Coordinates of C-alpha atoms (C1' of nucleotides) in Angstrom, one line a residue:
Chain A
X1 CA -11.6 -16.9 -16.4
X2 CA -9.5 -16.8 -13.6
X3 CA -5.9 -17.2 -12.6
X4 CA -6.6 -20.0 -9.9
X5 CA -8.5 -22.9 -11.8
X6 CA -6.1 -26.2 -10.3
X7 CA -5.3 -27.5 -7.2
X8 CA -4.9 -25.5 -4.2
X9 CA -2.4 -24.5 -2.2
X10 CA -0.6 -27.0 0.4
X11 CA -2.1 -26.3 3.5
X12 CA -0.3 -24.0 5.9
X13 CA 0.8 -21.8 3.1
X14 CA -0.2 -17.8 3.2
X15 CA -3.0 -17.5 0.9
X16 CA -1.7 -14.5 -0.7
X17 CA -4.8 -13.5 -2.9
X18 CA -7.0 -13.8 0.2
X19 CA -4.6 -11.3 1.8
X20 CA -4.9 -9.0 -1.0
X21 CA -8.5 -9.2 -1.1
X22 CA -8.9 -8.6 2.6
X23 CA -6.1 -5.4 2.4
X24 CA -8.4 -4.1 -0.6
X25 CA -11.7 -4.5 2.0
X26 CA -10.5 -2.9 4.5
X27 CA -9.1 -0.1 2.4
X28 CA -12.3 0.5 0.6
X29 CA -14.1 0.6 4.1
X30 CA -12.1 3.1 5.3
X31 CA -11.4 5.5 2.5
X32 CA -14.0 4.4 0.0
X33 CA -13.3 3.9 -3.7
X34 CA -11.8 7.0 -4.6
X35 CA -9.5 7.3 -2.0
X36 CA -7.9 3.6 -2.3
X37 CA -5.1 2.8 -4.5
X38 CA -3.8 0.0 -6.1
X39 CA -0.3 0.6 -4.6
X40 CA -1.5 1.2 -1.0
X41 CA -3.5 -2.1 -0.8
X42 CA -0.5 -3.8 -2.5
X43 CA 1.4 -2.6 0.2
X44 CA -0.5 -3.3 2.8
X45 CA -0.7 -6.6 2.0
X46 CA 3.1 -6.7 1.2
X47 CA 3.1 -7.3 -1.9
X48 CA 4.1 -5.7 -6.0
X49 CA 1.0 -3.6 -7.0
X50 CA 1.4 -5.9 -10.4
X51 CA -0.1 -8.7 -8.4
X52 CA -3.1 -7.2 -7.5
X53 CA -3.6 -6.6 -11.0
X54 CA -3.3 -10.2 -11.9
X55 CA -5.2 -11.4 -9.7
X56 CA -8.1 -9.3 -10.0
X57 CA -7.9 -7.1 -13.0
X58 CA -9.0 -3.7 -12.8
X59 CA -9.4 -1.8 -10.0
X60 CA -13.6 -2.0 -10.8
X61 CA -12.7 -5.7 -10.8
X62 CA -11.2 -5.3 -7.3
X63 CA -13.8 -3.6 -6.3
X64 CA -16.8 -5.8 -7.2
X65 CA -14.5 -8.6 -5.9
X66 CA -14.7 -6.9 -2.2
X67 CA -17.9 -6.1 -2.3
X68 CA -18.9 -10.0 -1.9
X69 CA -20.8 -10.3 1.1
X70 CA -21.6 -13.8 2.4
X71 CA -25.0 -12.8 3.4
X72 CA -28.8 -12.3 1.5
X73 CA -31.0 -9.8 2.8
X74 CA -33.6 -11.4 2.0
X75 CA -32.5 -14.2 4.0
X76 CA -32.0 -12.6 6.9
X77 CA -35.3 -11.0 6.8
X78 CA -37.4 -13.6 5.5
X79 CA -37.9 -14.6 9.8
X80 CA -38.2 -11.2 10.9
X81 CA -41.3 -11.1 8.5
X82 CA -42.3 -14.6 8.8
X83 CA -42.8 -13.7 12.9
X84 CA -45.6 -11.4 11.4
X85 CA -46.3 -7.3 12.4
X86 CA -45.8 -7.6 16.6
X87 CA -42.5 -6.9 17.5
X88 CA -41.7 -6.5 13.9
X89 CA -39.2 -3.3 14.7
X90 CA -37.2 -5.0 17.3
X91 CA -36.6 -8.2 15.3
X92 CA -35.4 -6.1 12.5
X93 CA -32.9 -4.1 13.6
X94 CA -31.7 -7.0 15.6
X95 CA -31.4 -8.7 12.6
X96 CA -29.8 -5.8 11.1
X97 CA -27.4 -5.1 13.7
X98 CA -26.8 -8.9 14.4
X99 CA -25.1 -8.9 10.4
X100 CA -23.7 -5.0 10.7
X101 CA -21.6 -6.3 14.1
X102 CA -20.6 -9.5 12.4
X103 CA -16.6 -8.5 11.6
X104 CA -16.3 -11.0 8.9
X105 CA -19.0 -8.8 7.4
X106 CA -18.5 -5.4 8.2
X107 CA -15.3 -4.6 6.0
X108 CA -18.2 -5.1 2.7
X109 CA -21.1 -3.5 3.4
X110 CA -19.0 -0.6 4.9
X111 CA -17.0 -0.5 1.7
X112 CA -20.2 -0.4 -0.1
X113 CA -22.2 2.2 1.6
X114 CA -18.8 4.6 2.1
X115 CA -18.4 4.8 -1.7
X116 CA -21.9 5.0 -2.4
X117 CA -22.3 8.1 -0.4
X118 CA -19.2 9.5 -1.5
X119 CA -19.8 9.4 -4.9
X120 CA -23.1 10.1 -6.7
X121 CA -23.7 6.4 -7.3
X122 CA -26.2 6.9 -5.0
X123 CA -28.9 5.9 -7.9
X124 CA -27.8 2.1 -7.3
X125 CA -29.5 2.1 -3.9
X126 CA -31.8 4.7 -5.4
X127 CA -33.2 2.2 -8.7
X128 CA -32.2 -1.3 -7.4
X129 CA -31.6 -1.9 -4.0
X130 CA -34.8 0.2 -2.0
X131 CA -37.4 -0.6 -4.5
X132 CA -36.2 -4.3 -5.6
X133 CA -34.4 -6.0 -2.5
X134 CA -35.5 -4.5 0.5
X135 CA -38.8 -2.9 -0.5
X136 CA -40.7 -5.8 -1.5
X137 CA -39.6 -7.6 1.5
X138 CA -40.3 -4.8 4.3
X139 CA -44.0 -4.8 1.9
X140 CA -44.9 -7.4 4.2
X141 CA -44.4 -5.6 7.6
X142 CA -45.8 -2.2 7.4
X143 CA -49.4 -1.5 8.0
X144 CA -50.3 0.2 5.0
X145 CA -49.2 3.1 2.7
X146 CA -45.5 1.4 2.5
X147 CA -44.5 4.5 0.2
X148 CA -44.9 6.3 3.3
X149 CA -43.8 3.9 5.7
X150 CA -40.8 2.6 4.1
X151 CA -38.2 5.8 3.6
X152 CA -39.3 6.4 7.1
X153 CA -37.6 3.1 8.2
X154 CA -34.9 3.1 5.7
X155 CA -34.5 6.8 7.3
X156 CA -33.8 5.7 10.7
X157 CA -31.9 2.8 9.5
X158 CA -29.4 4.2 7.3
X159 CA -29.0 7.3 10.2
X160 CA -27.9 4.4 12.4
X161 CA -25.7 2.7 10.2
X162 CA -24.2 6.2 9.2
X163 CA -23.6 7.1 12.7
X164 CA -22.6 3.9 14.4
X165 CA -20.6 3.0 11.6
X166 CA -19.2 4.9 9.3
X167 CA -18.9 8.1 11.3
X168 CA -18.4 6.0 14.5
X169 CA -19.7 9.1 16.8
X170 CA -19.7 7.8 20.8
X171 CA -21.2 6.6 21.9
X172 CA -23.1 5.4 19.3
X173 CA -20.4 3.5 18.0
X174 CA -19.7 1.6 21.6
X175 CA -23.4 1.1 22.6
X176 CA -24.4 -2.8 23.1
X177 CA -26.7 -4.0 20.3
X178 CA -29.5 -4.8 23.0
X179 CA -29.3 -1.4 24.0
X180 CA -29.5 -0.1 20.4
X181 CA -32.3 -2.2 19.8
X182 CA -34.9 -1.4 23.0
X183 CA -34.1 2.3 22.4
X184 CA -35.0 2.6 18.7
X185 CA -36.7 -0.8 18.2
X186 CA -40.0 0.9 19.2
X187 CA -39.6 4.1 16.9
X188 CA -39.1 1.3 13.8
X189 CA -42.4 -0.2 15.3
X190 CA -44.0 3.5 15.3
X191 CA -42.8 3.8 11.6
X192 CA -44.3 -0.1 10.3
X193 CA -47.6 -0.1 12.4
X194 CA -48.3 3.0 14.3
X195 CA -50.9 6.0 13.4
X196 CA -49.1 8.3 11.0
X197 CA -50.5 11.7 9.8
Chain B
X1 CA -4.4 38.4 1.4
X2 CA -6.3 37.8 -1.1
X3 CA -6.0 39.4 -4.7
X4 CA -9.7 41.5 -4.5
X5 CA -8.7 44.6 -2.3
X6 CA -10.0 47.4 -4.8
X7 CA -12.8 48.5 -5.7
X8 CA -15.6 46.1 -7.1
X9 CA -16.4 45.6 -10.7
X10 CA -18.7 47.5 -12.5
X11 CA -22.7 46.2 -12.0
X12 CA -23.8 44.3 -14.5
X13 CA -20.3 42.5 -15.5
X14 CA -20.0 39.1 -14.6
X15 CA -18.0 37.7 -11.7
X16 CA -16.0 35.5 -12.2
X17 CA -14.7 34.7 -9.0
X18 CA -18.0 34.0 -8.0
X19 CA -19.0 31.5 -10.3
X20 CA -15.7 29.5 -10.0
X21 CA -17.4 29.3 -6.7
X22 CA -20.0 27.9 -7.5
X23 CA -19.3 25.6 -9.6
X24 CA -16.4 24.2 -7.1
X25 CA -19.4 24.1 -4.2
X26 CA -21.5 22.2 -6.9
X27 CA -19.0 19.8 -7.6
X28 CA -17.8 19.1 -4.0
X29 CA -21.5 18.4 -2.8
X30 CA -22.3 16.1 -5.8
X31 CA -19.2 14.2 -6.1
X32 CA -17.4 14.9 -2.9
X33 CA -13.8 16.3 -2.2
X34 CA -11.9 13.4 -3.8
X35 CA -14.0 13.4 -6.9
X36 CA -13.8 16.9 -7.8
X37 CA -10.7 18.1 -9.7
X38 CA -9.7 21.6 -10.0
X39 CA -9.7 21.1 -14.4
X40 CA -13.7 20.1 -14.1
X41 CA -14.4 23.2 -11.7
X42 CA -12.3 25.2 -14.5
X43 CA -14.3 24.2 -17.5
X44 CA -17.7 24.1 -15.7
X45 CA -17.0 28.3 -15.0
X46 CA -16.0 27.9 -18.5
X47 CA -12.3 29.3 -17.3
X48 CA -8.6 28.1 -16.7
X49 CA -7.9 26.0 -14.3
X50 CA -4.6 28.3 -13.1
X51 CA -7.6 31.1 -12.5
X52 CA -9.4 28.6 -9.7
X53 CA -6.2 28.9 -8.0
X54 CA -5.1 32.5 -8.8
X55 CA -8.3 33.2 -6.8
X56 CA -8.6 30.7 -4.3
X57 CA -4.8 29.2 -3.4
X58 CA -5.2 25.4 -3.1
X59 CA -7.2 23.0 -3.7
X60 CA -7.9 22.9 0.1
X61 CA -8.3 26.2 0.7
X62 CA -11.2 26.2 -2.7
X63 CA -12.9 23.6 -0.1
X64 CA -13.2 26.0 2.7
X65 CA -14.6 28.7 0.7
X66 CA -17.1 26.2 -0.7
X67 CA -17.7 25.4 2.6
X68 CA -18.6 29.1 3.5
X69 CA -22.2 29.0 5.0
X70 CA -24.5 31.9 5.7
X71 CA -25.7 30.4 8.8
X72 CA -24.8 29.6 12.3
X73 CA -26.2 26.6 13.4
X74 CA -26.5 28.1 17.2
X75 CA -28.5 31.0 16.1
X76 CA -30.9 28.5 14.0
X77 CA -31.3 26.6 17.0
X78 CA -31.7 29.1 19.5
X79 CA -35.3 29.7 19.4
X80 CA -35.9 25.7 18.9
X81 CA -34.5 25.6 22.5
X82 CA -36.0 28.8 24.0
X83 CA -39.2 27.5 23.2
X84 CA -38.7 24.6 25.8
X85 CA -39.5 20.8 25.3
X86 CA -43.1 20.8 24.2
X87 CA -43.1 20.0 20.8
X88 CA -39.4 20.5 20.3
X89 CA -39.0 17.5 18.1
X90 CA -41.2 19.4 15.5
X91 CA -39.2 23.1 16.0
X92 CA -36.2 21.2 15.5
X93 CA -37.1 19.4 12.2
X94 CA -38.9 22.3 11.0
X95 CA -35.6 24.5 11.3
X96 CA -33.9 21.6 9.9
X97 CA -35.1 21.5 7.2
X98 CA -35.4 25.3 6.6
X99 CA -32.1 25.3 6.2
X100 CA -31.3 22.2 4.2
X101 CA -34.0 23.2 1.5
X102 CA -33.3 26.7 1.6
X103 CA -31.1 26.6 -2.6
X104 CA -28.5 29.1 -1.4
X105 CA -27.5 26.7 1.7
X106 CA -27.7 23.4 0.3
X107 CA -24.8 22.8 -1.6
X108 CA -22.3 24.3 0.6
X109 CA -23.6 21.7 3.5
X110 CA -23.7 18.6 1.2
X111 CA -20.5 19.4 -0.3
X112 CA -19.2 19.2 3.9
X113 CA -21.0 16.1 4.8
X114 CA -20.8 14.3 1.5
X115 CA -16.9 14.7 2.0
X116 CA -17.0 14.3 5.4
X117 CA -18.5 10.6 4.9
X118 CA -16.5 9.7 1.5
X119 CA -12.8 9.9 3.8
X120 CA -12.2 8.9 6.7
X121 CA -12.9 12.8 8.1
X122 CA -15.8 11.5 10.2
X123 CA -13.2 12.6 13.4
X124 CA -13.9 16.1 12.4
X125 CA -17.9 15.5 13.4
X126 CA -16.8 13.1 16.0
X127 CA -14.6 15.0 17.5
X128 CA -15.6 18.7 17.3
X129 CA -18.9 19.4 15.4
X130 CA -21.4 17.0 17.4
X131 CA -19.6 17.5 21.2
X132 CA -18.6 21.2 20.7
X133 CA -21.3 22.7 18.7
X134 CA -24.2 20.8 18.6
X135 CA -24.1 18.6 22.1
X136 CA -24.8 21.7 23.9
X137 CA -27.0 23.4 22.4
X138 CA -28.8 20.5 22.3
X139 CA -28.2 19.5 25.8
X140 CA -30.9 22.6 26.8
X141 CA -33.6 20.2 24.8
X142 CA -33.4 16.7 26.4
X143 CA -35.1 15.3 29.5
X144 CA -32.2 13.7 30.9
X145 CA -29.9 11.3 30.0
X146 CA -28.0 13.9 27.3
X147 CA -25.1 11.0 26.7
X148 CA -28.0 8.4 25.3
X149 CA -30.3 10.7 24.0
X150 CA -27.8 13.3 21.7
X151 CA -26.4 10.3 19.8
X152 CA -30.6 8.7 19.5
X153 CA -31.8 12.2 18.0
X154 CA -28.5 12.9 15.6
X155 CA -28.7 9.3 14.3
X156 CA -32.3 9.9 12.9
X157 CA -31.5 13.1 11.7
X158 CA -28.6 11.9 10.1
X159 CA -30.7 9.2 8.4
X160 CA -33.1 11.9 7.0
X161 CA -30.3 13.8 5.7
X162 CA -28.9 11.4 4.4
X163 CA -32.0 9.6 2.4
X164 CA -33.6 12.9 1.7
X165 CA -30.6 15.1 0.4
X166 CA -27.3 12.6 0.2
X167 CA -29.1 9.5 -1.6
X168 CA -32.6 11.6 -3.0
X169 CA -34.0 8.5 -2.0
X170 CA -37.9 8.7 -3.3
X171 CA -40.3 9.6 -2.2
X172 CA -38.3 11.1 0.9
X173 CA -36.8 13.4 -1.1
X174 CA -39.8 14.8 -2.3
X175 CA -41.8 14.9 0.5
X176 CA -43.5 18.7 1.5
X177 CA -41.0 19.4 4.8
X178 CA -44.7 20.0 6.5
X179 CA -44.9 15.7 6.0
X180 CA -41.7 14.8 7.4
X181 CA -41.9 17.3 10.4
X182 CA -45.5 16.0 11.1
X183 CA -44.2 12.1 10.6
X184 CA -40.7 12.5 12.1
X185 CA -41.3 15.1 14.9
X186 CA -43.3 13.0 17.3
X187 CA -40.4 10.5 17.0
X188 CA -37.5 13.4 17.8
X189 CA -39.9 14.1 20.7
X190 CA -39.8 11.0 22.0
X191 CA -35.8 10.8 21.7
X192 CA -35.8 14.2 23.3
X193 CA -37.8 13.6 26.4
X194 CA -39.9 10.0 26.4
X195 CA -39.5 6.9 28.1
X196 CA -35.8 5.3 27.3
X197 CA -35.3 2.0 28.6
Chain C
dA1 C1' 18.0 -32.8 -13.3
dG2 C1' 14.6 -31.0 -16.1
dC3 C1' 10.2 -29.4 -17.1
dA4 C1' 5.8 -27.0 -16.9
dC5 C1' 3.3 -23.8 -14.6
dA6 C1' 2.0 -20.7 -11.0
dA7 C1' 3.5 -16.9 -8.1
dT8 C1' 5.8 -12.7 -7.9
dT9 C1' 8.5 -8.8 -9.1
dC10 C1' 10.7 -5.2 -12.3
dA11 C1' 10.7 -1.5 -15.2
dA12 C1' 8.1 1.3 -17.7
dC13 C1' 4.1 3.7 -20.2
dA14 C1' 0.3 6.8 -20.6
dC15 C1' -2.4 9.7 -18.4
dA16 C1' -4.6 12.9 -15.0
dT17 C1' -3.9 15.8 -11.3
dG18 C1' -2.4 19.8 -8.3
dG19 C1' 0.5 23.5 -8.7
dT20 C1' 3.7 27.4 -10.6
dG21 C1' 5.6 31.4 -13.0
dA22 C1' 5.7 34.2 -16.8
dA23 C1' 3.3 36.2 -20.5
dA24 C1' -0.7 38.2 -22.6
dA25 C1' -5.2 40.4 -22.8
dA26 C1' -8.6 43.6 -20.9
dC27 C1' -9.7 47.6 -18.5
dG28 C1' -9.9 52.0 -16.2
dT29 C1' -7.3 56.5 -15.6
dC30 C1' -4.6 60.3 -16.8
Chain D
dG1 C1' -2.3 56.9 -26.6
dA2 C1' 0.5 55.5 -22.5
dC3 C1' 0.5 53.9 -17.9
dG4 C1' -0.5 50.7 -14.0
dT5 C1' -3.6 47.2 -12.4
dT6 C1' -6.4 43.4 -12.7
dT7 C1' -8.0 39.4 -15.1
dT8 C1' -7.0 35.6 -17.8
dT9 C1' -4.4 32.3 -20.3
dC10 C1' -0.2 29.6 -21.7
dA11 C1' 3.3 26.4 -21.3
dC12 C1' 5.3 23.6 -18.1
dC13 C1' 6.8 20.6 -13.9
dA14 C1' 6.5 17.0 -10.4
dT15 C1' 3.9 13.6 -8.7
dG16 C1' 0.8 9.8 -8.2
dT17 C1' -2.2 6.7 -10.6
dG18 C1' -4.0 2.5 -13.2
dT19 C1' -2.1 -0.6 -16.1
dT20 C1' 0.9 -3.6 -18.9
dG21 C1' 4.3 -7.0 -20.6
dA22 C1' 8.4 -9.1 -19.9
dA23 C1' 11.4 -11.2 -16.7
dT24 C1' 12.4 -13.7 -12.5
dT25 C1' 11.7 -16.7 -8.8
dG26 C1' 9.5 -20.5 -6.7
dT27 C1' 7.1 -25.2 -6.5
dG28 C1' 5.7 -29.7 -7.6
dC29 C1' 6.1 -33.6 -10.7
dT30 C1' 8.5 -37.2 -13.3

DNA sequence: AGCACAATTCAACACATGGTGAAAAACGTC
DNA sequence: GACGTTTTTCACCATGTGTTGAATTGTGCT
């Protein structure tokens, strides 16, 4: 139900929406949902706030419409478990770091966890996204006891994602993945495989 | 400057003041700074909302005294660091924790880092809590290598505060502090004094 | 040129928010 | 009871927000 259903644009020609949509991305990475407006995004893109209306509805709509990532988890970690246990918590957070880095990328998932924290939505990632997405596929790599094992990892995870990302702390923020992933690669390998009390 | 300069109430009588507190610290650590509005904290004290500022001045200035903890993060750590390295990763979850479970501190910290995440406030840690507070103190604790390791050990506590108390991720949240000391304390150890590559 | 349709802007509404100043109510003291 | 003080409420204001519908401009087609 869309505005855009015929032909496209002549090449060349700005691609407004895409503009808008990218404004609204960024926006919603930096000051989550709460602290993005309709008018600032319609500004930064240069544009009549009205626009951004009708080409995306309501603000939830705009939202949502950010939050697109281009990008399955489970796809991404479908080799990292395929490889099997041995250098399981390497492969993962290279994995994880090789989609976080990605700036085509970035703008969502940073938009997504911001306003998660922010708000108490939290019981999406709480009810859906641990138990249903990641959780069944990280079931494959721990040893045992994966109610145990798994917050551990998610733990270590998210604290990198928080820090390197959204709180961009040095030099967190600046270190090279490779670096990132032979100083806490082996902790994610304690946490899947290693003798837990 | 503030309006309280006489002598107290009477015991027994309710304060008022005191539970607009409360409820403002309650609201700010569950749905952040932008998401609490000085009406809710009104009606959740059961009270008008020209009181809240009668008492408290801004909306700002309500956040500050929300933010009002009994505790000096220096004088927690203290004896984690005069202890010296052995087992430090333990000492320093365990007084972690102590303070993040203890009722009467909680809300007043998750109402500063749940805000501090939602905007775009993460200079504030960046800039002055980690390097000016924390850094040193925990400077005393590591091996070597303070510029690598700092950022290693407050990314993993980060995650833990984040999955335990910002996202009550399960079963992290609900895990005895004894568990997560004994599970995450050998891997603060190594962060603190271990092998880095 | 004229037409159909998409892209874009304009002007405005309804509402929620932070904030203010004066009035009223409650309370202790003499 | 009359007073000063504190506590609490009332009635507004200015502003920013999401949203809407009509109007305007632009573009391609015949």
């Amino acid at each position: 139900m869309t505005t855009r259903t015929s032909r496209g644009r002549r090449p060349g020609a700005p691609d407004t929406r895409a503009e808008v949509l990218a404004a609204a991305r960024a926006s919603f990475a930096e000051k989550g949902f709460r602290g993005t407006t309709i008018r600032a995004v319609a500004a930064s893109a240069g544009v009549d706030p009205a626009l951004v209306h009708h080409y995306f509805g309501s603000k939830d709509d705009l939202f949502v419409a950010a939050l697109e990532i281009p990008v399955d988890p489970r796809e991404v970690l479908a080799p990292v478990v395929a490889a099997g246990p041995d250098g399981a918590g390497e492969r993962l957070l290279s994995a994880f770091l090789g989609v976080w880095d990605d700036p085509a990328i970035q703008p969502g998932l940073l938009a997504m966890v911001r306003s998660l924290i922010a708000d108490d939505s939290g019981g999406l990632v709480r009810d859906a996204f641990i138990p249903v997405v990641v959780g069944p596929v990280l079931a494959g790599l721990v040893a045992d006891r994966p109610d145990v094992r798994i917050p551990l990892v998610a733990s270590q995870v998210v604290g990198l994602i928080v820090a390197r990302y959204l709180l961009a702390l040095p030099p967190m923020a600046q270190m090279p993945a490779e670096d990132v992933v032979a100083r806490m690669g082996p902790v994610l390998q304690h946490y899947l495989t290693g003798d837990l009390p």
